[in-house]
Amino acid sequence: MKNKLLLDLFLHSSQTFISGEEISRRLKISRTAVWKQINQLRDMGYEFEAVSRKGYRMTFIPDFYKETDIQANLNTKILGNKIYIIETTSSTQVDAMTQAESGAVEGTLFIAEQQTSGRGRLGRKWFSPSGKGIWMSLVLRPELPIRYMPQLTLLTGVAVCKAIRSVTGAEAAIKWPNDILIQGKKVCGILLESATEDNKVKYCIAGIGIDVNLSTEDYPEELTEIATSLKLETGHTIDRALLIAEILNEMELLYDRYTSEGFTPIQVEWEEHSVSIGQAVRTETLTETIQGVAKRLDPSGGLVIAAPSGEERVVYSGEIEIIKQ
């Protein structure tokens, strides 16, 4: 890494300020080169405070992934049995799909420090800066008809929500179908994509993106009012490896229960962790606007909405808007 000397200089400075002139002299590079290298480190997830006449001070060091850190807290038999850690990728979803087509076993996990083209639902781009979030995709091979895939999406949401609460203490909640919110702001998105064969699921990729240690300054302006991070909500840095392990632990427990007992216990847990149930909501379909109170989940995984007339409608896809009273 060409800026390793600069990084070492800051790591040995005990978080004190170092002037640009001092850095330039010790590394024998220009002041412009100093500024460029600091920005490169910022792109990798490091944070710096810059003060006139004082210089630069490192304020945040990203906890780059080590497989051993994840395995140390993993209590699963299948999920996470093989882990790929990637420094930069276009999308872990693409990586996982490519390997699933080549026979990657169930439980194989792909984690990236940074995504350049991370994807959310409905074709949206997912903001995925380096070293501060969890950007991961998990290969699943459930023996399910394709019509049950929405249930697996909801199961994943419950696992992530429970893991966030357990590791951070933050009051995470689920907004139908698969957004995790804290205090009304989005902290996590979940995207499940599958390949089918003979009307059954050949494999499924569970993509999970969590804003873990992002600061306010990390977000583009258009996201500052709608997104948050676990660090912003708790006031301290979160161990990403521990959170990944806990997500896999929770997910395997729920996955086993789903296989043996069906969707009902998952439905109960989802409703307990939901921010949608009991709220006035609105959603747009291709042909109409549906508005009413979100009552419960349908056994299919759809959301049951009771209109003012008392008529109940089931929404199977799309997004809902919670109407503030």
PDB file of N, CA, C and O in Angstrom, residues 50-92:
ATOM      1  N   ALA A  50      -8.987  17.756  10.581  1.00  0.00           N
ATOM      2  CA  ALA A  50      -8.014  18.716  10.052  1.00  0.00           C
ATOM      3  C   ALA A  50      -8.266  20.073  10.689  1.00  0.00           C
ATOM      4  O   ALA A  50      -9.391  20.592  10.630  1.00  0.00           O
ATOM      5  N   VAL A  51      -7.241  20.629  11.337  1.00  0.00           N
ATOM      6  CA  VAL A  51      -7.355  21.915  12.025  1.00  0.00           C
ATOM      7  C   VAL A  51      -6.241  22.837  11.538  1.00  0.00           C
ATOM      8  O   VAL A  51      -5.070  22.450  11.524  1.00  0.00           O
ATOM      9  N   SER A  52      -6.621  24.049  11.152  1.00  0.00           N
ATOM     10  CA  SER A  52      -5.641  25.026  10.678  1.00  0.00           C
ATOM     11  C   SER A  52      -4.567  25.270  11.740  1.00  0.00           C
ATOM     12  O   SER A  52      -4.855  25.425  12.926  1.00  0.00           O
ATOM     13  N   ARG A  53      -3.328  25.293  11.310  1.00  0.00           N
ATOM     14  CA  ARG A  53      -2.134  25.522  12.134  1.00  0.00           C
ATOM     15  C   ARG A  53      -1.769  24.351  13.052  1.00  0.00           C
ATOM     16  O   ARG A  53      -0.754  24.391  13.738  1.00  0.00           O
ATOM     17  N   LYS A  54      -2.631  23.343  13.093  1.00  0.00           N
ATOM     18  CA  LYS A  54      -2.310  22.146  13.878  1.00  0.00           C
ATOM     19  C   LYS A  54      -1.973  20.962  12.982  1.00  0.00           C
ATOM     20  O   LYS A  54      -1.099  20.164  13.294  1.00  0.00           O
ATOM     21  N   GLY A  55      -2.730  20.823  11.893  1.00  0.00           N
ATOM     22  CA  GLY A  55      -2.500  19.712  10.979  1.00  0.00           C
ATOM     23  C   GLY A  55      -3.613  18.692  11.021  1.00  0.00           C
ATOM     24  O   GLY A  55      -4.794  19.039  11.134  1.00  0.00           O
ATOM     25  N   TYR A  56      -3.236  17.412  11.004  1.00  0.00           N
ATOM     26  CA  TYR A  56      -4.198  16.317  10.900  1.00  0.00           C
ATOM     27  C   TYR A  56      -4.088  15.400  12.114  1.00  0.00           C
ATOM     28  O   TYR A  56      -3.006  15.174  12.649  1.00  0.00           O
ATOM     29  N   ARG A  57      -5.242  14.846  12.508  1.00  0.00           N
ATOM     30  CA  ARG A  57      -5.286  13.872  13.592  1.00  0.00           C
ATOM     31  C   ARG A  57      -6.219  12.740  13.193  1.00  0.00           C
ATOM     32  O   ARG A  57      -7.346  12.975  12.737  1.00  0.00           O
ATOM     33  N   MET A  58      -5.767  11.497  13.328  1.00  0.00           N
ATOM     34  CA  MET A  58      -6.605  10.345  12.995  1.00  0.00           C
ATOM     35  C   MET A  58      -7.625  10.128  14.108  1.00  0.00           C
ATOM     36  O   MET A  58      -7.276  10.043  15.284  1.00  0.00           O
ATOM     37  N   THR A  59      -8.912  10.036  13.739  1.00  0.00           N
ATOM     38  CA  THR A  59      -9.972   9.902  14.740  1.00  0.00           C
ATOM     39  C   THR A  59     -10.723   8.571  14.665  1.00  0.00           C
ATOM     40  O   THR A  59     -11.493   8.247  15.566  1.00  0.00           O
ATOM     41  N   PHE A  60     -10.526   7.820  13.587  1.00  0.00           N
ATOM     42  CA  PHE A  60     -11.235   6.534  13.460  1.00  0.00           C
ATOM     43  C   PHE A  60     -10.407   5.584  12.628  1.00  0.00           C
ATOM     44  O   PHE A  60      -9.912   5.941  11.564  1.00  0.00           O
ATOM     45  N   ILE A  61     -10.241   4.350  13.129  1.00  0.00           N
ATOM     46  CA  ILE A  61      -9.519   3.299  12.414  1.00  0.00           C
ATOM     47  C   ILE A  61     -10.503   2.177  12.117  1.00  0.00           C
ATOM     48  O   ILE A  61     -11.055   1.576  13.053  1.00  0.00           O
ATOM     49  N   PRO A  62     -10.788   1.865  10.863  1.00  0.00           N
ATOM     50  CA  PRO A  62     -11.736   0.784  10.545  1.00  0.00           C
ATOM     51  C   PRO A  62     -11.199  -0.573  10.995  1.00  0.00           C
ATOM     52  O   PRO A  62      -9.989  -0.812  10.981  1.00  0.00           O
ATOM     53  N   ASP A  63     -12.120  -1.427  11.423  1.00  0.00           N
ATOM     54  CA  ASP A  63     -11.746  -2.773  11.881  1.00  0.00           C
ATOM     55  C   ASP A  63     -11.866  -3.735  10.707  1.00  0.00           C
ATOM     56  O   ASP A  63     -12.864  -4.401  10.531  1.00  0.00           O
ATOM     57  N   PHE A  64     -10.842  -3.792   9.888  1.00  0.00           N
ATOM     58  CA  PHE A  64     -10.895  -4.628   8.696  1.00  0.00           C
ATOM     59  C   PHE A  64     -11.116  -6.092   9.084  1.00  0.00           C
ATOM     60  O   PHE A  64     -10.591  -6.577  10.091  1.00  0.00           O
ATOM     61  N   TYR A  65     -11.893  -6.784   8.252  1.00  0.00           N
ATOM     62  CA  TYR A  65     -12.323  -8.142   8.568  1.00  0.00           C
ATOM     63  C   TYR A  65     -11.167  -9.138   8.642  1.00  0.00           C
ATOM     64  O   TYR A  65     -10.244  -9.096   7.836  1.00  0.00           O
ATOM     65  N   LYS A  66     -11.289 -10.047   9.607  1.00  0.00           N
ATOM     66  CA  LYS A  66     -10.467 -11.250   9.662  1.00  0.00           C
ATOM     67  C   LYS A  66     -11.429 -12.412   9.865  1.00  0.00           C
ATOM     68  O   LYS A  66     -12.321 -12.353  10.720  1.00  0.00           O
ATOM     69  N   GLU A  67     -11.263 -13.460   9.083  1.00  0.00           N
ATOM     70  CA  GLU A  67     -12.178 -14.596   9.173  1.00  0.00           C
ATOM     71  C   GLU A  67     -12.184 -15.188  10.583  1.00  0.00           C
ATOM     72  O   GLU A  67     -13.233 -15.602  11.093  1.00  0.00           O
ATOM     73  N   THR A  68     -11.030 -15.188  11.238  1.00  0.00           N
ATOM     74  CA  THR A  68     -10.952 -15.765  12.586  1.00  0.00           C
ATOM     75  C   THR A  68     -11.823 -14.998  13.580  1.00  0.00           C
ATOM     76  O   THR A  68     -12.365 -15.593  14.514  1.00  0.00           O
ATOM     77  N   ASP A  69     -11.961 -13.679  13.375  1.00  0.00           N
ATOM     78  CA  ASP A  69     -12.802 -12.878  14.270  1.00  0.00           C
ATOM     79  C   ASP A  69     -14.266 -13.254  14.131  1.00  0.00           C
ATOM     80  O   ASP A  69     -15.028 -13.227  15.108  1.00  0.00           O
ATOM     81  N   ILE A  70     -14.684 -13.582  12.909  1.00  0.00           N
ATOM     82  CA  ILE A  70     -16.072 -14.007  12.681  1.00  0.00           C
ATOM     83  C   ILE A  70     -16.284 -15.406  13.242  1.00  0.00           C
ATOM     84  O   ILE A  70     -17.237 -15.669  13.978  1.00  0.00           O
ATOM     85  N   GLN A  71     -15.361 -16.327  12.914  1.00  0.00           N
ATOM     86  CA  GLN A  71     -15.502 -17.716  13.344  1.00  0.00           C
ATOM     87  C   GLN A  71     -15.503 -17.849  14.861  1.00  0.00           C
ATOM     88  O   GLN A  71     -16.161 -18.743  15.417  1.00  0.00           O
ATOM     89  N   ALA A  72     -14.806 -16.941  15.560  1.00  0.00           N
ATOM     90  CA  ALA A  72     -14.698 -17.033  17.018  1.00  0.00           C
ATOM     91  C   ALA A  72     -16.052 -16.905  17.710  1.00  0.00           C
ATOM     92  O   ALA A  72     -16.233 -17.411  18.824  1.00  0.00           O
ATOM     93  N   ASN A  73     -17.005 -16.246  17.053  1.00  0.00           N
ATOM     94  CA  ASN A  73     -18.328 -16.030  17.657  1.00  0.00           C
ATOM     95  C   ASN A  73     -19.444 -16.775  16.932  1.00  0.00           C
ATOM     96  O   ASN A  73     -20.615 -16.532  17.195  1.00  0.00           O
ATOM     97  N   LEU A  74     -19.067 -17.677  16.041  1.00  0.00           N
ATOM     98  CA  LEU A  74     -20.036 -18.387  15.214  1.00  0.00           C
ATOM     99  C   LEU A  74     -20.415 -19.710  15.868  1.00  0.00           C
ATOM    100  O   LEU A  74     -19.550 -20.492  16.255  1.00  0.00           O
ATOM    101  N   ASN A  75     -21.729 -19.954  15.970  1.00  0.00           N
ATOM    102  CA  ASN A  75     -22.213 -21.197  16.579  1.00  0.00           C
ATOM    103  C   ASN A  75     -23.101 -21.972  15.608  1.00  0.00           C
ATOM    104  O   ASN A  75     -24.086 -22.585  16.013  1.00  0.00           O
ATOM    105  N   THR A  76     -22.761 -21.926  14.333  1.00  0.00           N
ATOM    106  CA  THR A  76     -23.593 -22.548  13.307  1.00  0.00           C
ATOM    107  C   THR A  76     -22.980 -23.842  12.793  1.00  0.00           C
ATOM    108  O   THR A  76     -21.782 -24.085  12.943  1.00  0.00           O
ATOM    109  N   LYS A  77     -23.830 -24.644  12.157  1.00  0.00           N
ATOM    110  CA  LYS A  77     -23.355 -25.859  11.505  1.00  0.00           C
ATOM    111  C   LYS A  77     -23.198 -25.666   9.997  1.00  0.00           C
ATOM    112  O   LYS A  77     -22.364 -26.311   9.362  1.00  0.00           O
ATOM    113  N   ILE A  78     -24.028 -24.758   9.433  1.00  0.00           N
ATOM    114  CA  ILE A  78     -24.037 -24.595   7.972  1.00  0.00           C
ATOM    115  C   ILE A  78     -23.677 -23.174   7.564  1.00  0.00           C
ATOM    116  O   ILE A  78     -22.770 -22.971   6.746  1.00  0.00           O
ATOM    117  N   LEU A  79     -24.367 -22.194   8.096  1.00  0.00           N
ATOM    118  CA  LEU A  79     -24.179 -20.821   7.644  1.00  0.00           C
ATOM    119  C   LEU A  79     -22.809 -20.290   8.066  1.00  0.00           C
ATOM    120  O   LEU A  79     -22.452 -20.336   9.241  1.00  0.00           O
ATOM    121  N   GLY A  80     -22.047 -19.817   7.089  1.00  0.00           N
ATOM    122  CA  GLY A  80     -20.700 -19.333   7.359  1.00  0.00           C
ATOM    123  C   GLY A  80     -19.647 -20.419   7.328  1.00  0.00           C
ATOM    124  O   GLY A  80     -18.519 -20.218   7.768  1.00  0.00           O
ATOM    125  N   ASN A  81     -20.026 -21.617   6.792  1.00  0.00           N
ATOM    126  CA  ASN A  81     -19.047 -22.708   6.740  1.00  0.00           C
ATOM    127  C   ASN A  81     -17.878 -22.395   5.803  1.00  0.00           C
ATOM    128  O   ASN A  81     -16.796 -22.959   5.928  1.00  0.00           O
ATOM    129  N   LYS A  82     -18.111 -21.501   4.859  1.00  0.00           N
ATOM    130  CA  LYS A  82     -17.036 -20.999   3.996  1.00  0.00           C
ATOM    131  C   LYS A  82     -17.242 -19.495   3.843  1.00  0.00           C
ATOM    132  O   LYS A  82     -18.346 -19.043   3.543  1.00  0.00           O
ATOM    133  N   ILE A  83     -16.176 -18.727   4.069  1.00  0.00           N
ATOM    134  CA  ILE A  83     -16.273 -17.267   4.058  1.00  0.00           C
ATOM    135  C   ILE A  83     -15.252 -16.685   3.090  1.00  0.00           C
ATOM    136  O   ILE A  83     -14.063 -17.015   3.164  1.00  0.00           O
ATOM    137  N   TYR A  84     -15.734 -15.852   2.187  1.00  0.00           N
ATOM    138  CA  TYR A  84     -14.861 -15.109   1.280  1.00  0.00           C
ATOM    139  C   TYR A  84     -14.881 -13.641   1.706  1.00  0.00           C
ATOM    140  O   TYR A  84     -15.946 -13.023   1.771  1.00  0.00           O
ATOM    141  N   ILE A  85     -13.711 -13.099   1.992  1.00  0.00           N
ATOM    142  CA  ILE A  85     -13.590 -11.684   2.342  1.00  0.00           C
ATOM    143  C   ILE A  85     -12.914 -10.965   1.185  1.00  0.00           C
ATOM    144  O   ILE A  85     -11.812 -11.334   0.764  1.00  0.00           O
ATOM    145  N   ILE A  86     -13.600  -9.942   0.650  1.00  0.00           N
ATOM    146  CA  ILE A  86     -13.150  -9.245  -0.549  1.00  0.00           C
ATOM    147  C   ILE A  86     -12.915  -7.780  -0.188  1.00  0.00           C
ATOM    148  O   ILE A  86     -13.748  -7.163   0.480  1.00  0.00           O
ATOM    149  N   GLU A  87     -11.784  -7.227  -0.627  1.00  0.00           N
ATOM    150  CA  GLU A  87     -11.496  -5.827  -0.300  1.00  0.00           C
ATOM    151  C   GLU A  87     -12.477  -4.893  -1.008  1.00  0.00           C
ATOM    152  O   GLU A  87     -13.136  -4.068  -0.371  1.00  0.00           O
ATOM    153  N   THR A  88     -12.575  -5.004  -2.327  1.00  0.00           N
ATOM    154  CA  THR A  88     -13.494  -4.177  -3.110  1.00  0.00           C
ATOM    155  C   THR A  88     -14.136  -5.033  -4.191  1.00  0.00           C
ATOM    156  O   THR A  88     -13.453  -5.810  -4.862  1.00  0.00           O
ATOM    157  N   THR A  89     -15.449  -4.890  -4.356  1.00  0.00           N
ATOM    158  CA  THR A  89     -16.156  -5.616  -5.403  1.00  0.00           C
ATOM    159  C   THR A  89     -17.277  -4.736  -5.925  1.00  0.00           C
ATOM    160  O   THR A  89     -17.675  -3.768  -5.274  1.00  0.00           O
ATOM    161  N   SER A  90     -17.780  -5.073  -7.088  1.00  0.00           N
ATOM    162  CA  SER A  90     -18.924  -4.320  -7.595  1.00  0.00           C
ATOM    163  C   SER A  90     -20.145  -4.607  -6.736  1.00  0.00           C
ATOM    164  O   SER A  90     -20.860  -3.704  -6.316  1.00  0.00           O
ATOM    165  N   SER A  91     -20.376  -5.895  -6.435  1.00  0.00           N
ATOM    166  CA  SER A  91     -21.539  -6.289  -5.628  1.00  0.00           C
ATOM    167  C   SER A  91     -21.333  -7.697  -5.098  1.00  0.00           C
ATOM    168  O   SER A  91     -21.014  -8.613  -5.861  1.00  0.00           O
ATOM    169  N   THR A  92     -21.525  -7.896  -3.806  1.00  0.00           N
ATOM    170  CA  THR A  92     -21.429  -9.247  -3.249  1.00  0.00           C
ATOM    171  C   THR A  92     -22.550 -10.138  -3.779  1.00  0.00           C
ATOM    172  O   THR A  92     -22.388 -11.355  -3.842  1.00  0.00           O
TER     173      THR A  92
END
